[in-house]
Structures are given as structure tokens and as C-alpha cells.
Coordinates of N, CA and C in Angstrom, one line a residue:
M1 N -140.1 50.6 -118.2 CA -140.0 49.7 -117.0 C -139.5 50.5 -115.8
F2 N -138.4 51.2 -116.0 CA -137.8 52.0 -114.9 C -138.8 53.0 -114.4
K3 N -139.5 53.7 -115.3 CA -140.5 54.7 -114.9 C -141.6 54.1 -114.1
E4 N -142.1 52.9 -114.4 CA -143.1 52.2 -113.7 C -142.7 51.8 -112.3
K5 N -141.4 51.5 -112.1 CA -140.9 51.2 -110.8 C -140.7 52.4 -109.9
I6 N -140.2 53.5 -110.4 CA -139.9 54.6 -109.6 C -141.0 55.5 -109.3
Q7 N -142.0 55.5 -110.2 CA -143.1 56.4 -110.1 C -143.9 56.3 -108.7
P8 N -144.2 55.0 -108.3 CA -144.9 54.9 -107.0 C -144.1 55.5 -105.8
S9 N -142.8 55.4 -105.9 CA -142.0 55.9 -104.8 C -142.0 57.4 -104.8
L10 N -142.0 58.0 -106.0 CA -142.0 59.5 -106.1 C -143.3 60.0 -105.6
V11 N -144.4 59.3 -106.0 CA -145.7 59.7 -105.6 C -145.9 59.7 -104.0
L12 N -145.4 58.6 -103.4 CA -145.4 58.4 -102.0 C -144.6 59.5 -101.3
T13 N -143.4 59.8 -101.8 CA -142.6 60.9 -101.3 C -143.3 62.2 -101.3
L14 N -143.9 62.5 -102.5 CA -144.6 63.7 -102.6 C -145.8 63.8 -101.6
I15 N -146.5 62.7 -101.4 CA -147.6 62.7 -100.5 C -147.1 63.0 -99.1
C16 N -146.0 62.4 -98.7 CA -145.4 62.6 -97.4 C -145.0 64.1 -97.2
L17 N -144.4 64.7 -98.2 CA -144.0 66.1 -98.1 C -145.2 67.0 -97.9
I18 N -146.2 66.7 -98.7 CA -147.4 67.6 -98.6 C -148.0 67.4 -97.2
A19 N -148.1 66.2 -96.7 CA -148.7 65.9 -95.4 C -147.9 66.6 -94.3
C20 N -146.5 66.6 -94.4 CA -145.7 67.3 -93.4 C -145.9 68.8 -93.4
A21 N -146.0 69.3 -94.6 CA -146.2 70.8 -94.8 C -147.5 71.2 -94.2
L22 N -148.6 70.3 -94.4 CA -149.9 70.6 -93.8 C -149.8 70.6 -92.2
L23 N -149.1 69.6 -91.7 CA -148.9 69.5 -90.2 C -148.2 70.7 -89.7
V24 N -147.2 71.1 -90.3 CA -146.4 72.3 -89.9 C -147.3 73.5 -89.9
A25 N -148.1 73.7 -91.0 CA -149.0 74.8 -91.1 C -150.1 74.8 -90.0
A26 N -150.6 73.6 -89.7 CA -151.6 73.5 -88.7 C -151.1 73.8 -87.3
Y27 N -149.8 73.4 -87.1 CA -149.2 73.6 -85.8 C -149.0 75.1 -85.6
E28 N -148.5 75.8 -86.6 CA -148.2 77.2 -86.5 C -149.5 78.0 -86.3
A29 N -150.6 77.5 -86.9 CA -151.8 78.2 -86.9 C -152.5 78.1 -85.5
T30 N -152.2 77.0 -84.8 CA -152.9 76.7 -83.6 C -152.0 76.9 -82.3
Y31 N -150.7 77.1 -82.5 CA -149.8 77.1 -81.4 C -150.1 78.4 -80.5
V32 N -150.1 78.1 -79.2 CA -150.4 79.2 -78.3 C -149.2 79.3 -77.3
D33 N -148.5 80.4 -77.2 CA -147.3 80.5 -76.4 C -147.9 80.7 -74.9
N34 N -147.6 79.7 -74.1 CA -148.0 79.8 -72.7 C -147.0 80.4 -71.7
T35 N -146.0 81.0 -72.3 CA -145.0 81.6 -71.4 C -145.6 82.8 -70.6
G36 N -145.4 82.7 -69.3 CA -146.0 83.7 -68.5 C -147.5 83.6 -68.2
V37 N -148.1 82.5 -68.7 CA -149.5 82.3 -68.4 C -149.7 81.4 -67.2
I38 N -150.6 81.9 -66.3 CA -151.0 81.1 -65.1 C -152.1 80.2 -65.5
T39 N -151.8 78.9 -65.4 CA -152.8 77.9 -65.8 C -153.9 77.7 -64.8
D40 N -155.0 77.0 -65.2 CA -156.1 76.7 -64.3 C -155.6 76.0 -63.1
N41 N -154.7 75.0 -63.3 CA -154.2 74.2 -62.2 C -153.4 75.1 -61.2
M42 N -152.7 76.0 -61.7 CA -152.0 76.9 -60.8 C -152.9 77.9 -60.0
I43 N -154.0 78.3 -60.7 CA -155.0 79.1 -60.0 C -155.6 78.3 -58.9
I44 N -155.9 77.1 -59.1 CA -156.4 76.2 -58.0 C -155.5 76.2 -56.8
G45 N -154.2 76.0 -57.2 CA -153.1 76.0 -56.1 C -153.1 77.3 -55.3
L46 N -153.1 78.4 -56.0 CA -153.1 79.7 -55.3 C -154.3 79.9 -54.4
E47 N -155.5 79.5 -54.9 CA -156.7 79.6 -54.1 C -156.7 78.7 -52.9
D48 N -156.0 77.5 -53.1 CA -155.9 76.6 -52.0 C -155.0 77.1 -50.9
I49 N -154.0 77.9 -51.3 CA -153.0 78.4 -50.3 C -153.5 79.7 -49.7
Y50 N -153.9 80.6 -50.6 CA -154.1 82.0 -50.2 C -155.6 82.4 -50.1
G51 N -156.5 81.5 -50.6 CA -157.9 81.8 -50.7 C -158.3 82.6 -51.9
T52 N -157.3 83.0 -52.7 CA -157.6 83.8 -53.9 C -156.4 83.7 -54.8
S53 N -156.7 83.9 -56.1 CA -155.6 84.0 -57.1 C -155.5 85.3 -57.7
E54 N -156.4 86.2 -57.2 CA -156.4 87.6 -57.7 C -155.1 88.3 -57.5
G55 N -154.6 89.0 -58.4 CA -153.4 89.9 -58.3 C -152.1 89.2 -58.5
F56 N -152.1 87.9 -58.7 CA -150.9 87.2 -58.9 C -150.4 87.3 -60.4
T57 N -149.2 87.5 -60.6 CA -148.6 87.5 -61.9 C -147.3 86.6 -61.9
M58 N -146.9 86.1 -63.0 CA -145.7 85.3 -63.1 C -144.5 86.2 -63.3
K59 N -143.5 85.9 -62.5 CA -142.3 86.6 -62.5 C -141.5 86.3 -63.7
L60 N -141.1 87.3 -64.5 CA -140.3 87.1 -65.7 C -139.0 87.8 -65.7
N61 N -138.0 87.4 -66.5 CA -136.7 88.0 -66.6 C -136.9 89.2 -67.5
E62 N -135.9 90.0 -67.6 CA -135.9 91.2 -68.5 C -136.2 90.9 -69.9
D63 N -135.7 89.7 -70.4 CA -135.9 89.3 -71.8 C -137.3 88.7 -72.0
G64 N -138.1 88.6 -71.0 CA -139.5 88.1 -71.2 C -139.6 86.6 -70.9
S65 N -138.5 85.9 -70.6 CA -138.5 84.5 -70.3 C -138.9 84.3 -68.8
V66 N -139.4 83.2 -68.5 CA -139.9 82.9 -67.2 C -138.7 82.8 -66.2
Y67 N -138.9 83.5 -65.1 CA -137.8 83.5 -64.0 C -137.9 82.1 -63.3
T68 N -136.8 81.4 -63.4 CA -136.7 80.1 -62.8 C -135.5 79.9 -61.9
P69 N -135.6 80.2 -60.6 CA -134.5 79.9 -59.7 C -134.2 78.4 -59.8
E70 N -133.0 78.0 -59.3 CA -132.6 76.6 -59.3 C -133.7 75.7 -58.7
G71 N -134.1 74.7 -59.4 CA -135.1 73.7 -58.9 C -136.6 74.2 -59.0
V72 N -136.8 75.4 -59.5 CA -138.1 76.0 -59.5 C -138.6 76.1 -61.0
T73 N -139.9 75.8 -61.2 CA -140.4 75.9 -62.6 C -140.9 77.3 -62.9
S74 N -141.6 77.9 -61.9 CA -142.0 79.3 -62.1 C -142.3 79.9 -60.7
V75 N -142.3 81.2 -60.7 CA -142.6 82.0 -59.5 C -143.7 83.0 -59.7
L76 N -144.7 83.0 -58.8 CA -145.8 83.9 -58.9 C -145.8 84.9 -57.7
T77 N -146.0 86.1 -58.0 CA -146.0 87.1 -56.9 C -147.3 88.0 -57.0
D78 N -147.6 88.6 -55.9 CA -148.7 89.6 -55.9 C -148.2 90.9 -55.2
E79 N -149.1 91.9 -55.2 CA -148.7 93.2 -54.7 C -148.6 93.2 -53.2
N80 N -149.1 92.2 -52.5 CA -149.1 92.1 -51.1 C -147.8 91.4 -50.5
G81 N -146.9 91.0 -51.4 CA -145.6 90.4 -51.0 C -145.7 88.9 -50.9
N82 N -146.8 88.3 -51.3 CA -146.9 86.9 -51.3 C -146.1 86.3 -52.5
T83 N -145.5 85.2 -52.3 CA -144.7 84.6 -53.4 C -145.0 83.1 -53.4
A84 N -145.3 82.6 -54.6 CA -145.6 81.1 -54.7 C -144.7 80.5 -55.7
F85 N -144.1 79.3 -55.4 CA -143.2 78.6 -56.2 C -143.8 77.4 -56.7
E86 N -143.7 77.2 -58.0 CA -144.1 76.0 -58.7 C -142.9 75.1 -58.8
I87 N -143.0 73.9 -58.2 CA -141.8 73.0 -58.2 C -142.2 71.5 -58.5
T88 N -141.4 70.9 -59.3 CA -141.6 69.4 -59.5 C -140.4 68.7 -58.9
A89 N -140.7 67.8 -58.0 CA -139.7 67.1 -57.2 C -139.8 65.6 -57.3
D90 N -138.8 64.9 -57.1 CA -138.8 63.4 -57.1 C -139.3 62.9 -55.8
G91 N -140.2 62.0 -55.8 CA -140.6 61.3 -54.6 C -140.2 59.8 -54.7
Y92 N -141.1 58.9 -54.6 CA -140.9 57.5 -54.9 C -140.7 57.4 -56.4
S93 N -141.5 58.2 -57.2 CA -141.4 58.3 -58.6 C -140.6 59.5 -59.0
S94 N -139.9 59.4 -60.2 CA -139.2 60.5 -60.7 C -140.2 61.6 -61.1
G95 N -140.1 62.8 -60.6 CA -141.0 63.9 -60.9 C -142.4 63.6 -60.4
G96 N -142.5 62.8 -59.4 CA -143.8 62.4 -58.9 C -144.6 63.4 -58.1
L97 N -143.9 64.5 -57.8 CA -144.6 65.6 -57.0 C -144.5 66.9 -57.7
H98 N -145.7 67.4 -58.1 CA -145.8 68.7 -58.8 C -146.6 69.5 -57.8
V99 N -145.9 70.5 -57.2 CA -146.5 71.2 -56.1 C -146.3 72.7 -56.2
M100 N -147.1 73.4 -55.4 CA -147.0 74.9 -55.3 C -146.7 75.2 -53.8
V101 N -145.6 75.8 -53.5 CA -145.3 76.2 -52.2 C -145.5 77.7 -52.0
G102 N -146.4 78.1 -51.2 CA -146.7 79.6 -51.0 C -145.9 80.1 -49.8
M103 N -145.3 81.3 -50.0 CA -144.6 82.0 -49.0 C -145.4 83.3 -48.7
S104 N -145.5 83.7 -47.4 CA -146.1 84.9 -47.0 C -145.1 86.1 -47.1
A105 N -145.6 87.3 -47.0 CA -144.7 88.4 -47.1 C -143.7 88.4 -45.9
E106 N -144.0 87.7 -44.9 CA -143.1 87.6 -43.7 C -142.0 86.6 -43.9
G107 N -142.1 85.8 -45.0 CA -141.0 84.8 -45.3 C -141.3 83.5 -44.7
A108 N -142.5 83.2 -44.3 CA -142.9 81.9 -43.8 C -143.8 81.1 -44.8
V109 N -143.7 79.8 -44.7 CA -144.5 79.0 -45.6 C -146.0 79.3 -45.3
A110 N -146.7 79.7 -46.3 CA -148.2 80.0 -46.1 C -149.0 78.7 -46.4
G111 N -148.4 77.8 -47.1 CA -149.1 76.6 -47.4 C -148.5 75.8 -48.6
V112 N -148.9 74.6 -48.7 CA -148.4 73.8 -49.8 C -149.6 73.1 -50.5
S113 N -149.7 73.3 -51.8 CA -150.8 72.7 -52.6 C -150.2 71.7 -53.6
V114 N -150.8 70.5 -53.7 CA -150.3 69.5 -54.6 C -151.1 69.7 -55.9
L115 N -150.4 70.1 -57.0 CA -151.0 70.3 -58.3 C -151.3 69.0 -59.0
S116 N -150.3 68.0 -58.9 CA -150.5 66.7 -59.4 C -149.6 65.8 -58.7
I117 N -149.9 64.5 -58.6 CA -149.1 63.6 -57.9 C -149.0 62.2 -58.6
G118 N -147.8 61.7 -58.7 CA -147.6 60.4 -59.4 C -147.0 59.3 -58.4
E119 N -147.3 59.5 -57.1 CA -146.8 58.5 -56.1 C -147.7 57.3 -56.0
T120 N -147.3 56.3 -55.2 CA -148.0 55.1 -55.1 C -149.4 55.4 -54.4
P121 N -150.5 55.0 -55.1 CA -151.8 55.2 -54.5 C -152.0 54.6 -53.1
G122 N -152.5 55.4 -52.2 CA -152.8 54.9 -50.9 C -151.6 54.9 -49.9
V123 N -150.4 55.1 -50.5 CA -149.2 55.2 -49.7 C -148.5 56.5 -49.9
G124 N -147.8 56.7 -51.0 CA -147.1 57.9 -51.2 C -148.1 59.1 -51.5
T125 N -149.3 58.8 -52.0 CA -150.3 59.8 -52.2 C -150.8 60.5 -50.9
R126 N -150.5 59.9 -49.8 CA -150.9 60.4 -48.5 C -150.2 61.7 -48.1
V127 N -149.1 62.0 -48.8 CA -148.3 63.2 -48.5 C -149.1 64.5 -49.0
Q128 N -150.2 64.3 -49.7 CA -151.0 65.4 -50.1 C -152.1 65.7 -49.1
E129 N -152.2 64.9 -48.0 CA -153.2 65.1 -47.0 C -152.8 66.3 -46.1
D130 N -153.8 67.0 -45.6 CA -153.6 68.2 -44.8 C -152.8 67.8 -43.5
S131 N -153.0 66.6 -43.0 CA -152.4 66.2 -41.8 C -150.9 66.2 -41.9
F132 N -150.4 65.9 -43.2 CA -149.0 65.9 -43.5 C -148.5 67.3 -43.9
L133 N -149.2 67.9 -44.8 CA -148.7 69.2 -45.3 C -148.8 70.3 -44.3
G134 N -149.7 70.2 -43.3 CA -149.8 71.2 -42.3 C -148.6 71.5 -41.5
Q135 N -147.6 70.5 -41.4 CA -146.4 70.7 -40.6 C -145.5 71.7 -41.2
F136 N -145.6 72.0 -42.5 CA -144.8 73.0 -43.2 C -145.2 74.4 -43.0
K137 N -146.5 74.6 -42.6 CA -147.1 75.9 -42.5 C -146.4 76.7 -41.4
G138 N -145.9 77.9 -41.7 CA -145.2 78.7 -40.8 C -143.7 78.5 -40.7
L139 N -143.2 77.5 -41.5 CA -141.8 77.2 -41.5 C -141.0 78.3 -42.2
T140 N -139.9 78.7 -41.6 CA -139.0 79.7 -42.2 C -137.6 79.2 -42.5
Y141 N -136.9 79.9 -43.3 CA -135.6 79.4 -43.7 C -134.7 79.1 -42.6
D142 N -134.7 79.9 -41.6 CA -133.8 79.8 -40.4 C -134.1 78.6 -39.6
K143 N -135.2 77.9 -39.8 CA -135.6 76.7 -39.0 C -135.2 75.4 -39.8
L144 N -134.6 75.6 -41.0 CA -134.2 74.4 -41.7 C -132.9 73.9 -41.0
P145 N -132.8 72.5 -40.9 CA -131.6 72.0 -40.3 C -130.4 72.3 -41.0
A146 N -129.2 72.4 -40.3 CA -128.0 72.6 -41.0 C -127.7 71.4 -41.9
D147 N -126.9 71.6 -43.0 CA -126.5 70.6 -43.9 C -125.9 69.4 -43.1
S148 N -126.4 68.2 -43.3 CA -125.9 67.1 -42.6 C -126.3 65.8 -43.3
G149 N -125.7 65.6 -44.5 CA -126.0 64.3 -45.2 C -126.9 64.5 -46.4
E150 N -127.2 63.4 -47.0 CA -127.9 63.4 -48.3 C -129.3 64.0 -48.2
D151 N -130.1 63.6 -47.2 CA -131.5 64.0 -47.1 C -131.7 65.5 -47.0
T152 N -130.7 66.3 -46.5 CA -130.8 67.7 -46.4 C -130.0 68.4 -47.5
S153 N -129.5 67.7 -48.5 CA -128.6 68.3 -49.5 C -129.2 69.4 -50.3
A154 N -130.6 69.4 -50.4 CA -131.3 70.4 -51.2 C -130.9 71.8 -50.7
K155 N -130.8 71.9 -49.4 CA -130.4 73.3 -48.9 C -129.1 73.7 -49.4
K156 N -128.1 72.8 -49.4 CA -126.8 73.1 -49.9 C -126.8 73.4 -51.4
S157 N -127.6 72.6 -52.1 CA -127.5 72.6 -53.6 C -128.2 73.9 -54.2
Y158 N -129.1 74.5 -53.4 CA -129.9 75.6 -54.0 C -129.6 76.9 -53.3
V159 N -128.3 77.2 -53.0 CA -127.9 78.5 -52.4 C -127.1 79.2 -53.4
W160 N -127.4 80.5 -53.6 CA -126.6 81.3 -54.6 C -126.0 82.5 -53.9
G161 N -125.1 83.2 -54.6 CA -124.5 84.4 -54.0 C -123.0 84.3 -54.0
T162 N -122.4 85.3 -53.4 CA -120.9 85.3 -53.2 C -120.6 84.3 -52.1
S163 N -119.3 83.9 -52.1 CA -118.8 83.0 -51.1 C -119.1 83.5 -49.7
E164 N -118.9 84.9 -49.5 CA -119.2 85.5 -48.2 C -120.7 85.4 -47.8
E165 N -121.5 85.6 -48.8 CA -123.0 85.5 -48.5 C -123.4 84.1 -48.2
I166 N -122.9 83.1 -48.9 CA -123.2 81.7 -48.6 C -122.7 81.3 -47.3
A167 N -121.4 81.7 -46.9 CA -120.9 81.4 -45.6 C -121.7 82.0 -44.5
S168 N -122.2 83.2 -44.7 CA -123.1 83.8 -43.7 C -124.4 83.0 -43.5
L169 N -125.0 82.6 -44.7 CA -126.2 81.8 -44.6 C -126.0 80.5 -43.9
K170 N -124.9 79.8 -44.2 CA -124.6 78.5 -43.5 C -124.3 78.7 -42.0
E171 N -123.7 79.8 -41.7 CA -123.4 80.1 -40.3 C -124.7 80.4 -39.5
A172 N -125.6 81.1 -40.1 CA -126.9 81.4 -39.5 C -127.7 80.1 -39.3
A173 N -127.6 79.2 -40.3 CA -128.4 77.9 -40.2 C -127.8 77.0 -39.1
A174 N -126.5 77.0 -39.1 CA -125.8 76.2 -38.1 C -126.0 76.7 -36.6
A175 N -126.4 78.0 -36.5 CA -126.6 78.6 -35.2 C -128.0 78.3 -34.6
V176 N -128.9 77.7 -35.4 CA -130.2 77.4 -34.9 C -130.1 76.2 -33.9
P177 N -130.6 76.4 -32.7 CA -130.6 75.4 -31.7 C -131.2 74.1 -32.2
A178 N -130.7 73.0 -31.9 CA -131.2 71.7 -32.4 C -132.7 71.5 -32.1
G179 N -133.1 72.0 -31.0 CA -134.5 71.8 -30.6 C -135.5 72.7 -31.4
D180 N -134.9 73.8 -32.1 CA -135.7 74.7 -32.9 C -135.8 74.3 -34.3
A181 N -134.8 73.5 -34.8 CA -134.8 73.1 -36.2 C -135.9 72.2 -36.5
F182 N -136.4 72.4 -37.8 CA -137.5 71.6 -38.3 C -137.2 70.1 -38.4
E183 N -138.1 69.3 -37.9 CA -137.9 67.8 -38.0 C -139.1 67.3 -38.8
L184 N -138.9 66.6 -39.9 CA -139.9 66.1 -40.7 C -140.6 65.0 -40.1
D185 N -142.0 65.0 -40.0 CA -142.8 63.9 -39.6 C -143.3 63.2 -40.8
A186 N -142.5 62.1 -41.2 CA -142.8 61.4 -42.5 C -144.0 60.6 -42.4
V187 N -144.7 60.3 -43.5 CA -145.8 59.4 -43.6 C -145.3 58.0 -43.5
T188 N -145.8 57.2 -42.6 CA -145.4 55.8 -42.4 C -145.5 55.1 -43.7
G189 N -144.4 54.4 -44.1 CA -144.3 53.6 -45.3 C -144.1 54.5 -46.6
A190 N -144.0 55.8 -46.4 CA -143.8 56.6 -47.6 C -142.6 57.6 -47.4
T191 N -141.5 57.1 -47.0 CA -140.4 57.9 -46.7 C -139.9 58.7 -47.9
L192 N -139.8 58.1 -49.0 CA -139.3 58.8 -50.2 C -140.2 59.9 -50.7
S193 N -141.5 59.6 -50.6 CA -142.5 60.7 -51.0 C -142.5 61.8 -50.0
S194 N -142.3 61.5 -48.7 CA -142.2 62.5 -47.6 C -141.0 63.3 -47.8
N195 N -139.9 62.7 -48.0 CA -138.6 63.4 -48.2 C -138.7 64.3 -49.5
G196 N -139.4 63.8 -50.5 CA -139.5 64.6 -51.7 C -140.3 65.8 -51.5
M197 N -141.4 65.8 -50.7 CA -142.2 66.9 -50.4 C -141.3 67.9 -49.5
N198 N -140.6 67.4 -48.6 CA -139.7 68.2 -47.8 C -138.7 68.9 -48.6
R199 N -138.2 68.2 -49.6 CA -137.2 68.8 -50.5 C -137.8 69.9 -51.3
A200 N -139.0 69.8 -51.8 CA -139.7 70.8 -52.5 C -139.9 72.1 -51.7
V201 N -140.2 71.9 -50.4 CA -140.4 73.0 -49.5 C -139.1 73.7 -49.2
T202 N -138.0 72.9 -49.1 CA -136.7 73.4 -48.8 C -136.2 74.2 -50.0
I203 N -136.5 73.7 -51.2 CA -136.1 74.5 -52.4 C -136.8 75.8 -52.5
A204 N -138.1 75.8 -52.1 CA -138.9 77.1 -52.1 C -138.4 78.1 -51.1
L205 N -138.1 77.6 -49.9 CA -137.6 78.4 -48.9 C -136.2 79.0 -49.2
T206 N -135.4 78.2 -49.8 CA -134.0 78.7 -50.2 C -134.1 79.7 -51.4
A207 N -135.0 79.4 -52.3 CA -135.2 80.3 -53.5 C -135.7 81.6 -53.0
Y208 N -136.7 81.6 -52.0 CA -137.3 82.8 -51.5 C -136.2 83.6 -50.8
N209 N -135.4 82.9 -50.0 CA -134.3 83.5 -49.2 C -133.3 84.2 -50.2
E210 N -133.0 83.5 -51.3 CA -132.1 84.1 -52.3 C -132.7 85.4 -52.9
M211 N -134.0 85.3 -53.2 CA -134.7 86.4 -53.9 C -134.7 87.6 -53.0
K212 N -135.1 87.4 -51.7 CA -135.3 88.5 -50.8 C -134.0 88.9 -50.0
G213 N -133.2 87.9 -49.7 CA -132.0 88.2 -48.9 C -130.7 88.4 -49.5
V214 N -130.4 87.6 -50.6 CA -129.1 87.7 -51.2 C -129.1 88.7 -52.3
S215 N -130.0 88.4 -53.3 CA -130.0 89.3 -54.5 C -130.7 90.6 -54.3
G216 N -131.7 90.6 -53.4 CA -132.5 91.8 -53.2 C -133.5 92.0 -54.4
N217 N -133.6 90.9 -55.2 CA -134.5 91.0 -56.4 C -136.0 90.9 -56.0
E218 N -136.7 92.0 -56.2 CA -138.1 92.0 -55.8 C -139.0 91.5 -56.9

């Protein structure tokens, strides 16, 4: 009687173990390591900004891991000095803005490409229009407004270096005349989405400034 009661459970357990083993084997056989791989979506972003994706490679650390400055998912560079930052930022939706911010060799924003967007259709999604994104083109780090409240906190949060270097960067930012500082022209009715896009560009500018100015890491 005991054998008849326990046998079905043992059979079921054995089946589950075999199924799990087969799933693990299938995963290991089909798994592809995408570390350092430039996806089709990213290629489209590069072509949107630079007109080509040729020559771009993903920046890696010495141990082979993807180089990820604070707030940045990946960094792509080419031999001409162009640098593109893949960034996911919060808009109206958490993580609703997946963008690529391209920087020219001169340190100015070359363009912004939206890789995917999860904002409110017809409202927040308008931040992907050229009429909005165009205002960032040519923007440089020194034109960012000095830290003054929550909306511009990204600049403060994504600065690295020694205390002297950070103090120097803040002094330079504060010295920008008010009339020369960048002022965001937000999409009507989509303030959170607009601020999220502005935050993504700020993160890219600050990361680029850290790479080229503070660390000297090429």
C-alpha cells in the first residue's frame, strides 16, 4: 500500500528533474553572449545620428566587461573621435526613454536617437520628434545650467573625479552667463517626458566630459 502511494510522487519528481536538466542543456546550447555586441537597434541609432554605423565599437573595460559610466548602459566610439552613449532614463514612465546620445569629436551633441519609447502615446511620445530633439544638437557641457534644484540634479549626480576636479567643473558651470545657459523647450503637456530626455542628454554630456576631461580615458 505504501509503495502504491509514494510511487506516483517519485515518478513525478523524476520527470521534473529530467525536464529541468533538458532545459538547462538547451539553454547552454543556445545561449549567446551579447557582451560587446552592437545590436541592430543600436546600429539604427548610430545611422540616425551620424549617417553611418561603420567603424563603431563598444568600449570595454580591461577585464572585457562593458564600460558603463554612471547612468550609461554602453558607450560606442569610432576612430574619428565620435562617442555615442546608450542611456535608459525615466520619463512619465519608469525607464520609458531608451535613447542614444551622440557626441562629436569636438564635444558637442551630434544628435539624439530614440531606440524605444514607453511614454504616453500622442503626448510623451512627442519628445522623439525632430522639432524637440533638434534643440539638443550642438549643446556642450559648459552650456548646461548650474546646479539649482531637482530638475538639474543629474549634472550633480553624474560627476566623478577628485574634489578639486569636481570643484573646478562646478566653478566653470557657474561662470556661464545666464543668457548662454541651455534652457529646455519642453513639449506642452509632456513635462516629465521632456525632462527625462533632457536628463539623458545631461548624463551623456557629463559622462563624455568625465571621459575626456577628468580621467583622460580615451
